Short mmCIF file of C-alpha atoms and ligand atoms in Angstrom, two decimals:
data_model
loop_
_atom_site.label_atom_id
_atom_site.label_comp_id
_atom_site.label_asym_id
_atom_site.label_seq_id
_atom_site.Cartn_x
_atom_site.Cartn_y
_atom_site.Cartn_z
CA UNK Y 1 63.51 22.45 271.24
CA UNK Y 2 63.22 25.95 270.70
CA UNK Y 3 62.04 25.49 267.17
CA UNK Y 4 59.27 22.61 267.51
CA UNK Y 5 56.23 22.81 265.81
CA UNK Y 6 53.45 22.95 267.96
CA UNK Y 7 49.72 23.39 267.57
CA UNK Y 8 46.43 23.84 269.82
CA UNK Y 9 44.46 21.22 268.30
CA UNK Y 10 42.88 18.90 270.60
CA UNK Y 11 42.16 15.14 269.05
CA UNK Y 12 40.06 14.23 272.49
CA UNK Y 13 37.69 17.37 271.17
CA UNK Y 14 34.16 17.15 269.61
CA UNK Y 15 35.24 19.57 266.86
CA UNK Y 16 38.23 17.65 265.85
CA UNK Y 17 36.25 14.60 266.17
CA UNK Y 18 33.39 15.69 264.54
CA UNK Y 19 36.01 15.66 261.51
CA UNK Y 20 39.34 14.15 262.25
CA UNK Y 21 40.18 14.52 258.65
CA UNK Y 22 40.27 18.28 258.12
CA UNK Y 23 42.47 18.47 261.20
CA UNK Y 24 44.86 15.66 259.88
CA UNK Y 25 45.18 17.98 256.67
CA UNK Y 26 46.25 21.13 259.02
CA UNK Y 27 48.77 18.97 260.59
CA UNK Y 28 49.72 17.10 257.45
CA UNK Y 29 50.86 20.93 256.52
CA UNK Y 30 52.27 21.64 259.29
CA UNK Y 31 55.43 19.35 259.42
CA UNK Y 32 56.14 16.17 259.52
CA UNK Y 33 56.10 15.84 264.00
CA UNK Y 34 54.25 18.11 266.06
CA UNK Y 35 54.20 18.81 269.78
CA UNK Y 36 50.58 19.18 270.64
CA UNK Y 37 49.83 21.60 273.59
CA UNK Y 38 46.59 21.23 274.98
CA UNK Y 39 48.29 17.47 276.22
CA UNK Y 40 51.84 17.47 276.24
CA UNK Y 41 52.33 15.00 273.66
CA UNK Y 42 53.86 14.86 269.93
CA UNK Y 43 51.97 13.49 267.06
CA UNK Y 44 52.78 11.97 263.73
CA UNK Y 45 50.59 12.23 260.76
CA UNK Y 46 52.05 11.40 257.50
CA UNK Y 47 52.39 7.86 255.99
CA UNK Y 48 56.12 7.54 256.63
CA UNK Y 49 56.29 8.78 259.77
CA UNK Y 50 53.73 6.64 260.99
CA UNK Y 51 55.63 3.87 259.85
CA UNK Y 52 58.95 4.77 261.18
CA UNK Y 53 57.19 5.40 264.72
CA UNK Y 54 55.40 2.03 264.53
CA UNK Y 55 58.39 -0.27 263.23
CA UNK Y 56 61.07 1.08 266.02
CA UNK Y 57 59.96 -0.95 268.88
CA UNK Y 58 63.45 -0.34 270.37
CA UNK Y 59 63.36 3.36 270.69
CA UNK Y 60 59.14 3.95 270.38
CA UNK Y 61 57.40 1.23 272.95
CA UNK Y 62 54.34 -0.17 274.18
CA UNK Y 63 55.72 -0.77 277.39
CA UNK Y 64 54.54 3.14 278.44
CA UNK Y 65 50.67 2.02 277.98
CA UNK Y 66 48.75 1.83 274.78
CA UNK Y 67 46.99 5.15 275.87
CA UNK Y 68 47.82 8.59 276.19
CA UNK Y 69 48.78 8.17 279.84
CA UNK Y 70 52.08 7.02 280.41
CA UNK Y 71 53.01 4.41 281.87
CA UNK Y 72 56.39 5.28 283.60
CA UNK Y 73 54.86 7.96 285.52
CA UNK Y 74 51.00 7.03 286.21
CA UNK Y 75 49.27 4.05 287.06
CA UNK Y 76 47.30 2.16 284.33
CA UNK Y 77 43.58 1.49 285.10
CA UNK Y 78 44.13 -2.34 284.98
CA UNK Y 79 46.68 -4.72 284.59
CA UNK Y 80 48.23 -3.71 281.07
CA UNK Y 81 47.36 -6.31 278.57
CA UNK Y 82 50.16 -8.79 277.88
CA UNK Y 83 50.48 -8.21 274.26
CA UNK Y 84 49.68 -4.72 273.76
CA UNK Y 85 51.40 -2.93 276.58
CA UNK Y 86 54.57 -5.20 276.30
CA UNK Y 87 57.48 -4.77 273.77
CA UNK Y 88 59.53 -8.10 271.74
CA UNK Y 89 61.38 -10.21 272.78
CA UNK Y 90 58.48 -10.57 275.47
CA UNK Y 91 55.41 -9.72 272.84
CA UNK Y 92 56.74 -12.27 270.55
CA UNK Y 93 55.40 -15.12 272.50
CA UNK Y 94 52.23 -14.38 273.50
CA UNK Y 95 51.51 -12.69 270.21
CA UNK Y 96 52.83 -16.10 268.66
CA UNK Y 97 49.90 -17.65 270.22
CA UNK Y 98 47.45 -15.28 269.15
CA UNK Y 99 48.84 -15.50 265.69
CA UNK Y 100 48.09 -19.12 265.37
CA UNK Y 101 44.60 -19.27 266.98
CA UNK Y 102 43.66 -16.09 264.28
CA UNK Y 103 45.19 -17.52 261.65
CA UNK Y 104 43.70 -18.86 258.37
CA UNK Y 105 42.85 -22.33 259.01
CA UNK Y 106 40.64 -21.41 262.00
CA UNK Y 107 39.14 -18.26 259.62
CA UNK Y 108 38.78 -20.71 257.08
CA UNK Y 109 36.29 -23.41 259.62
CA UNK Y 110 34.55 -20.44 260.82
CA UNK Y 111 33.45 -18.82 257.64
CA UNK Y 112 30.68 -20.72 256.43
CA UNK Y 113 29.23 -20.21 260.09
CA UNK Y 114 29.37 -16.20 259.61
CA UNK Y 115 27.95 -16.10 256.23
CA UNK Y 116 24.72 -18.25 257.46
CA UNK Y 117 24.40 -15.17 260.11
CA UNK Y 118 24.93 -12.71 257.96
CA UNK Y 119 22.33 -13.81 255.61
CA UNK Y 120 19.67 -14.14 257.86
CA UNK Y 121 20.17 -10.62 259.51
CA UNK Y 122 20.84 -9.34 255.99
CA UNK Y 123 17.30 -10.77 255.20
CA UNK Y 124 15.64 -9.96 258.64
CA UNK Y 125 16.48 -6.34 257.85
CA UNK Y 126 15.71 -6.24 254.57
CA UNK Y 127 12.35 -7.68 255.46
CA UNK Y 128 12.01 -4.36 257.83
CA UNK Y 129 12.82 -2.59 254.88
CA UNK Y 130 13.83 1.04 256.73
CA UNK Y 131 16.08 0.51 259.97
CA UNK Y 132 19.01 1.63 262.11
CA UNK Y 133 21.93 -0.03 260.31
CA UNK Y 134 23.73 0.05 263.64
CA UNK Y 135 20.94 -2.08 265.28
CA UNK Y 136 20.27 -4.67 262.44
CA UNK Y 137 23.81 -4.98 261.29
CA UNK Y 138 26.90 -3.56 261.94
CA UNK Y 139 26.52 -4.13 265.94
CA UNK Y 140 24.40 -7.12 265.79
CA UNK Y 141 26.27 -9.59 263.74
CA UNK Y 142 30.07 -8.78 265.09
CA UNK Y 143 28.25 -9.21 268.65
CA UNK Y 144 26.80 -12.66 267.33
CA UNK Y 145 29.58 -14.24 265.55
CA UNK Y 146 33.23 -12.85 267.55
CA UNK Y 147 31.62 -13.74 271.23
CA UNK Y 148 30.60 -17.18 269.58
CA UNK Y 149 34.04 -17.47 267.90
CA UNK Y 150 35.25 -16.88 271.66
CA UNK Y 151 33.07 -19.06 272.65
CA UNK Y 152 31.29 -17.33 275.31
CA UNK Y 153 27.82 -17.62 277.21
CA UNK Y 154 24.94 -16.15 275.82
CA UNK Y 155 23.77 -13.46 278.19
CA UNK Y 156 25.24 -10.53 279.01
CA UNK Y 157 26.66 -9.94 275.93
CA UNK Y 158 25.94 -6.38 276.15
CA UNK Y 159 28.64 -5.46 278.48
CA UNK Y 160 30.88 -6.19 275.86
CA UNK Y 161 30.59 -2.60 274.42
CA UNK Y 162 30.49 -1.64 277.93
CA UNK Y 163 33.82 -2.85 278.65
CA UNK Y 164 35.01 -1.80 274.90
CA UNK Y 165 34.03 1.40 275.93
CA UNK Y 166 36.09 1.57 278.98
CA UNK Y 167 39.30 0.17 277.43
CA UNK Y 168 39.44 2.36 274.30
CA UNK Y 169 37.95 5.33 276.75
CA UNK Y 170 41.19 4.56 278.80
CA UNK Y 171 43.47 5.63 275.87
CA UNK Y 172 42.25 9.45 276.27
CA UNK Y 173 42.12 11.74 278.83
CA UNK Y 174 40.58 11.06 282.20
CA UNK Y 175 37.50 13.53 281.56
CA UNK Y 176 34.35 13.75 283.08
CA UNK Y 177 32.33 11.60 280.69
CA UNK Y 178 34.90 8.86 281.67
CA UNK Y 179 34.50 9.34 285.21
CA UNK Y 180 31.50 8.78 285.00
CA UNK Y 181 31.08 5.83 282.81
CA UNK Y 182 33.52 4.05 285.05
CA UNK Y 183 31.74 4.24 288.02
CA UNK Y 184 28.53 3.48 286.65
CA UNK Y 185 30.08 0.32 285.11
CA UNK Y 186 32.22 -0.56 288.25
CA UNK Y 187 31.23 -4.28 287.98
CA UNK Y 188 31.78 -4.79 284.41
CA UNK Y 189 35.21 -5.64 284.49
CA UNK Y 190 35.04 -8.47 287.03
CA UNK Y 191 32.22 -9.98 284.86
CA UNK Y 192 34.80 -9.80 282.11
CA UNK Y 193 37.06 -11.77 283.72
CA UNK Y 194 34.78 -14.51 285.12
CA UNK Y 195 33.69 -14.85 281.44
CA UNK Y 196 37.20 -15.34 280.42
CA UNK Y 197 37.56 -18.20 282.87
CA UNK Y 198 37.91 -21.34 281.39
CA UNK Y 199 35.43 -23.27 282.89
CA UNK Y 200 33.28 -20.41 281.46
CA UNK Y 201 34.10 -21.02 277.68
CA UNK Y 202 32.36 -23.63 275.30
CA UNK Y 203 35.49 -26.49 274.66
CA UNK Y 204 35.54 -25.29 270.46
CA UNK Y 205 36.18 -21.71 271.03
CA UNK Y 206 39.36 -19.71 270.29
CA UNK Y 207 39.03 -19.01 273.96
CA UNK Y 208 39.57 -22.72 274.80
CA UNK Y 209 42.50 -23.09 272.49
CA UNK Y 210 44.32 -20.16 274.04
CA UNK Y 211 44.18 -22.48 277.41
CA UNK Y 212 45.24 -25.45 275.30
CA UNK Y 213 48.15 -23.73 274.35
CA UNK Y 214 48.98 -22.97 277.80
CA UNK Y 215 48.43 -27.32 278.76
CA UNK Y 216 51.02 -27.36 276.47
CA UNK Y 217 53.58 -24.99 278.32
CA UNK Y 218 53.44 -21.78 275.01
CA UNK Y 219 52.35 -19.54 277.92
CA UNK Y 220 51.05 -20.04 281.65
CA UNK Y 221 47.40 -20.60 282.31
CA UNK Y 222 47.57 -17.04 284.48
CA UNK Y 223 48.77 -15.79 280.59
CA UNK Y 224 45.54 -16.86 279.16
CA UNK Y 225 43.36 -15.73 280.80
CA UNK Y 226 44.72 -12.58 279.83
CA UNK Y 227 44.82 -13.08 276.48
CA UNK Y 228 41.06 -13.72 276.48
CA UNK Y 229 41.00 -11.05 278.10
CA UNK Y 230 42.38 -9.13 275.28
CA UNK Y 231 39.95 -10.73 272.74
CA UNK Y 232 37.63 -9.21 274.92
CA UNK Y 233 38.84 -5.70 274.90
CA UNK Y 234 40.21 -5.36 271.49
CA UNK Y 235 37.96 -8.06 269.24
CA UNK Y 236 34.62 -6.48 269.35
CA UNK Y 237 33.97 -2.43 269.47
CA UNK Y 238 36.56 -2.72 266.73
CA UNK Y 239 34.75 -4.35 264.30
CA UNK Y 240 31.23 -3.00 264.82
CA UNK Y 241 32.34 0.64 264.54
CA UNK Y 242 34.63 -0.39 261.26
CA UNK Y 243 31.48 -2.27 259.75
CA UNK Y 244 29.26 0.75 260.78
CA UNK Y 245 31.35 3.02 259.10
CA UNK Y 246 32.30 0.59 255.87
CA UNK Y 247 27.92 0.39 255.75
CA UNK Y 248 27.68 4.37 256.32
CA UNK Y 249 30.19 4.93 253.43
CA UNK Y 250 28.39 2.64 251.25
CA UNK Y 251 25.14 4.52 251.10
CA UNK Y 252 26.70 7.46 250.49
CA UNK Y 253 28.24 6.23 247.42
CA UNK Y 254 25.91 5.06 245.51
CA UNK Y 255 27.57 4.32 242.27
CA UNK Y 256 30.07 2.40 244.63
CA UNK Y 257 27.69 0.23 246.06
CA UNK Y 258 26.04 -0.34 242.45
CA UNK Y 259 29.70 -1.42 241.75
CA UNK Y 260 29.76 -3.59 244.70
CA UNK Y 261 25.80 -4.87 243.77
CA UNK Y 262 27.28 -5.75 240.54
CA UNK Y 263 29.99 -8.03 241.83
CA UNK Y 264 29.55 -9.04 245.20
CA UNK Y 265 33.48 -10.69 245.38
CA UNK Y 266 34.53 -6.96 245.73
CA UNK Y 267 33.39 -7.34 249.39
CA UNK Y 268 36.87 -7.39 251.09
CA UNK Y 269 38.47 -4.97 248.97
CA UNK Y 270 35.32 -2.29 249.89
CA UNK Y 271 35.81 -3.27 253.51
CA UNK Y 272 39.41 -2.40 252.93
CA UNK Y 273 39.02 0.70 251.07
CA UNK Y 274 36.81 1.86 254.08
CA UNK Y 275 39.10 0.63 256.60
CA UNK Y 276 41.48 3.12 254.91
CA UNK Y 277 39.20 5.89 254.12
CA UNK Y 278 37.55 5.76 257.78
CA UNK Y 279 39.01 3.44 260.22
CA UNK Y 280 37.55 2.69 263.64
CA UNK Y 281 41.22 3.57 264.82
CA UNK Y 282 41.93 6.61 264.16
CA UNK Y 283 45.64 6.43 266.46
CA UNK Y 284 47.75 4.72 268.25
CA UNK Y 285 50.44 5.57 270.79
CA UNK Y 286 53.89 4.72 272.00
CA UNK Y 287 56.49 6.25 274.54
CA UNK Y 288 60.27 6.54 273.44
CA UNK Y 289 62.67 4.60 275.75
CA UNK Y 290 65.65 7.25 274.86
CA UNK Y 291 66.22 10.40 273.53
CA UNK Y 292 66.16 9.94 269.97
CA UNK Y 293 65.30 12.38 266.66
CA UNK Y 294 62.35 11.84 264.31
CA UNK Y 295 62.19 13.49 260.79
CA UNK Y 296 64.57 16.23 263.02
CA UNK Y 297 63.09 17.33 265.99
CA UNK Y 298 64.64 15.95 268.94
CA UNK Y 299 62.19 14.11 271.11
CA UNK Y 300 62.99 13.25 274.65
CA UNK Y 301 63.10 9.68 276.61
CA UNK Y 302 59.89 8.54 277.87
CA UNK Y 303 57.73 10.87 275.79
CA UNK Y 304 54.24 10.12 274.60
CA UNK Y 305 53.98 9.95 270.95
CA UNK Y 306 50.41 9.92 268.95
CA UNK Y 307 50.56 7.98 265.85
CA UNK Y 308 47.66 9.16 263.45
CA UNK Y 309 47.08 6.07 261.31
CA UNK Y 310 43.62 7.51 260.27
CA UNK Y 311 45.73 11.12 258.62
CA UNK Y 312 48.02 8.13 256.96
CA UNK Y 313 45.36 6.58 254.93
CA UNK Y 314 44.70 9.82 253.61
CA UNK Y 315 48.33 10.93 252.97
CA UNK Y 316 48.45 12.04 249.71
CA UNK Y 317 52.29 11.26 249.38
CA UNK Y 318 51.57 7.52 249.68
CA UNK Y 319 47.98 7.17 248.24
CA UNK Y 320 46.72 8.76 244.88
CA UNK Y 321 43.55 10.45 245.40
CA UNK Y 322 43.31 9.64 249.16
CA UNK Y 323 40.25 11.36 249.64
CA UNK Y 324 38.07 8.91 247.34
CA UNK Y 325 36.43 6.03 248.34
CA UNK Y 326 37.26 4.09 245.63
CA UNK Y 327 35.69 0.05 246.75
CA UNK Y 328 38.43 -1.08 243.73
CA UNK Y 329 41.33 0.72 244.69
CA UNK Y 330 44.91 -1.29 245.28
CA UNK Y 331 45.56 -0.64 248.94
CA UNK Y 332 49.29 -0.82 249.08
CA UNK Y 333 50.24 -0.61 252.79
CA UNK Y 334 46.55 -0.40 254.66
CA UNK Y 335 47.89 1.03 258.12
CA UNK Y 336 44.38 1.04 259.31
CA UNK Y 337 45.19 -1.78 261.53
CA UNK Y 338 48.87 -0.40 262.60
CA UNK Y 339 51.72 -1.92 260.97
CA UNK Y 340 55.22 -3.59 262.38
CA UNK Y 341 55.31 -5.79 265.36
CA UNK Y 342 52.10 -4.74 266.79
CA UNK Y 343 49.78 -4.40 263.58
CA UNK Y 344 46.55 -6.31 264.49
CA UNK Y 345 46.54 -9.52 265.16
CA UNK Y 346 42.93 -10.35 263.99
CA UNK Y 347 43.02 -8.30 261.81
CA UNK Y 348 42.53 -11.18 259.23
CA UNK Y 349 39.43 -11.70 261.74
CA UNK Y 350 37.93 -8.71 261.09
CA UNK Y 351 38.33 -8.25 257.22
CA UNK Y 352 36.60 -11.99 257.20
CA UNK Y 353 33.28 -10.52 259.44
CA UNK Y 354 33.55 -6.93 257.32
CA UNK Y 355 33.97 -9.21 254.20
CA UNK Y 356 31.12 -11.67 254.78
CA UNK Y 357 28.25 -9.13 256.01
CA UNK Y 358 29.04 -6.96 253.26
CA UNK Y 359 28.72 -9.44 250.52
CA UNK Y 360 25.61 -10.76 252.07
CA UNK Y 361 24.33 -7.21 252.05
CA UNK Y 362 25.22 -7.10 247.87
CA UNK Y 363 23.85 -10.41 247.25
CA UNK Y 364 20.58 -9.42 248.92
CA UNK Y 365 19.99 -5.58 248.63
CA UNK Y 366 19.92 -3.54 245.24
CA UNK Y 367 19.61 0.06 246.68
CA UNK Y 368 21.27 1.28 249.98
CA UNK Y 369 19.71 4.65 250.69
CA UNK Y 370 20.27 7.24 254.26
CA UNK Y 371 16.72 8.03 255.56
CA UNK Y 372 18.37 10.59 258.26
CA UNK Y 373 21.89 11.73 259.58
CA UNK Y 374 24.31 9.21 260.73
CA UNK Y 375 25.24 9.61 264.34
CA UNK Y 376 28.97 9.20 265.87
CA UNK Y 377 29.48 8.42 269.03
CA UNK Y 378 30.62 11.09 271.38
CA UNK Y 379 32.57 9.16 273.67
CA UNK Y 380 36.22 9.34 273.59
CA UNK Y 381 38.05 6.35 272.35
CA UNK Y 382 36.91 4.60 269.06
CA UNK Y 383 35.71 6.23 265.96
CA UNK Y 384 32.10 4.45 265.57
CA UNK Y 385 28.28 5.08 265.01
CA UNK Y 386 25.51 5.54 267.54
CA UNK Y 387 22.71 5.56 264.47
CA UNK Y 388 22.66 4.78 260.70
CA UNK Y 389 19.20 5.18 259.73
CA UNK Y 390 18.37 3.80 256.36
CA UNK Y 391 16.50 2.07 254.00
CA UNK Y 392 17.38 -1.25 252.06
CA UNK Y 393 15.89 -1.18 249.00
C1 LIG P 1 44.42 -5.73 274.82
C2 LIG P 1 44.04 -4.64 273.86
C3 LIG P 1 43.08 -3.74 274.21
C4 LIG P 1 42.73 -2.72 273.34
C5 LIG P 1 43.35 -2.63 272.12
C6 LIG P 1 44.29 -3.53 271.79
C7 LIG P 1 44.66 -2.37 269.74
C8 LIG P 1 44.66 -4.55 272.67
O1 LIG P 1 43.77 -5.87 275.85
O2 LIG P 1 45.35 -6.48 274.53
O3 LIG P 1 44.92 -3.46 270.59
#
């Protein structure tokens, strides 16, 4: 233990999330696993090691909380989601049922929908001519089309980033801002799960066909609500932060949106490449079940481990040039989603509404162009945008 690699650098920091990616090249040269200080926990940052960590579910689990606390020794701030926070043979069933209500043929019904949304905001804004991107697109169409997908009420819809906020807040550090935000939002998770009811969802929702699953015995009814639940917490701050920052990247490659102007059907590959470059998850974590050995340093049972799937998408030993956003690039491996058991189940979701509102944007606009500084959020948890002023030309 004696000769671990260790460093002071704090991911839960403004610096290092001001820009994750210089610090995932100082770890990057570091080595390969190292024990970070400032929270007790080890971190992985290259491609391979990422993948190792994330495809042992026998020795690295989810049953220790999909946060940074852990599970076997503290108390997790709600009841741990049933197909995050739970390991195979247990995951496999509930995630079986979220793998058929995301999968293609329901993506395939619900496309036409999105693109009808997409073009009107696409044409609302462009009508506006200069506006926040984060307002007129990237927040406002996920927050339209998943919550209808659901198929969930109207109002309230707000405290849907609200409770985002609190769930991926809940995977750092207790700190003050967190605090804070929890007790100010103290009733937002009971709304949550009133709206997950099913007496509360429209009959032709994926909400509804979660419950339908459980009429016919896949799961009980107690297990769906909980895995509308996790629609909830995982289906929406997700998307409009990886839209934000697919729209953000855009602009600032111009010849790359001119590319993407030029042929619209690049769409989902651009989405891609930004889900790589600059992914709304930055890490992941899991918590070894034994003593075990990673790429040689010994690592103890029930140890928090940080996977940094953001530093993998920008390993140079897996991707040439992996700091150019390159919208035609062959993504071999995206880990911006995770990767083994627990890579993303909607994830096939989410490229469809980062797909569709980007092609609407190249169908419509011919410039993209910043008018001021893009914001990030400062709040712990997700890597997203507060502002994206701009212009569409
Ligand atoms: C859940 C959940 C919440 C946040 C993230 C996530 C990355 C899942 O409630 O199941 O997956």
């Amino acid at each position: 233990m004696s000769s671990r690699i260790t460093s002071t650098l704090d991911p839960f920091s403004p610096d290092f999330r001001a820009d994750p990616y210089a610090a995932y090249d100082q770890l990057r040269a570091l080595g390969p696993v190292v024990w970070l200080e400032q929270h007790g926990i080890w971190c992985v940052h290259h491609y391979d090691t990422c993948m190792k960590v994330l495809s042992n579910y026998e020795v690295y689990s989810n049953a220790g909380g999909g946060g940074i606390k852990n599970y076997f020794h503290e108390e997790p701030w709600r009841p741990p989601s049933i197909i995050l926070e739970v390991d195979p043979p247990d995951h496999t069933r509930t995630r079986t049922v979220m793998n058929r209500v995301l999968g293609p043929r329901i993506l395939r019904e619900l496309r036409e929908g999105f693109e009808a949304v997409a073009g009107t905001m696409v044409d609302e804004a462009r009508a506006l001519g200069d506006v926040d991107g984060v307002d007129a697109l990237s927040r406002r169409f996920p927050l339209k089309v998943f919550p209808d997908s659901v198929g969930l009420a109207e109002d309230g819809r707000d405290k849907l980033l609200v409770y985002g906020a609190m769930v991926f807040g809940a995977f750092g550090p207790e700190g003050d801002w967190y605090r804070s935000f929890m007790a100010e939002n103290a009733d937002v998770p009971a709304w949550i799960m009133d709206r997950c009811q099913r007496a509360n969802l429209s009959p032709d929702g994926i909400g509804e066909m979660i419950y339908a699953a459980a009429d016919d015995g896949q799961v009980t009814p107690e297990e769906a609500l909980m895995l509308v639940r996790t629609f909830l917490s995982a289906g929406v701050d997700t998307t409009v932060d990886s839209i934000g920052l697919a729209l953000k990247l855009l602009a600032e490659h111009p010849e790359q949106y001119a590319r993407l102007r030029a042929d619209p059907g690049l769409a989902r590959n651009a989405f891609d490449e930004a889900t790589r470059f600059d992914s709304s998850s930055q890490s992941l974590f899991r918590t070894t079940l034994c003593d075990t050995e990673l790429a040689g340093q010994a690592i103890g049972k029930h140890e928090k481990v940080m996977v940094f799937i953001g530093s993998a998408g920008r390993d140079g030993a897996h991707f040439d040039d992996p700091d150019t956003f390159d919208i035609t690039r062959r993504i071999k491996g995206q880990m911006g989603y995770g990767v083994g058991p627990h890579g993303c189940v909607g994830q096939m979701f989410a490229r469809l509404e980062g797909e569709v509102l980007l092609r609407a944007v190249a169908e419509r606009v011919d410039r993209l162009e910043l008018t001021g500084p893009a914001e990030f959020r400062l709040n712990p948890g997700l890597r997203g945008l507060s502002r994206l002023p701009m212009a569409l030309h």
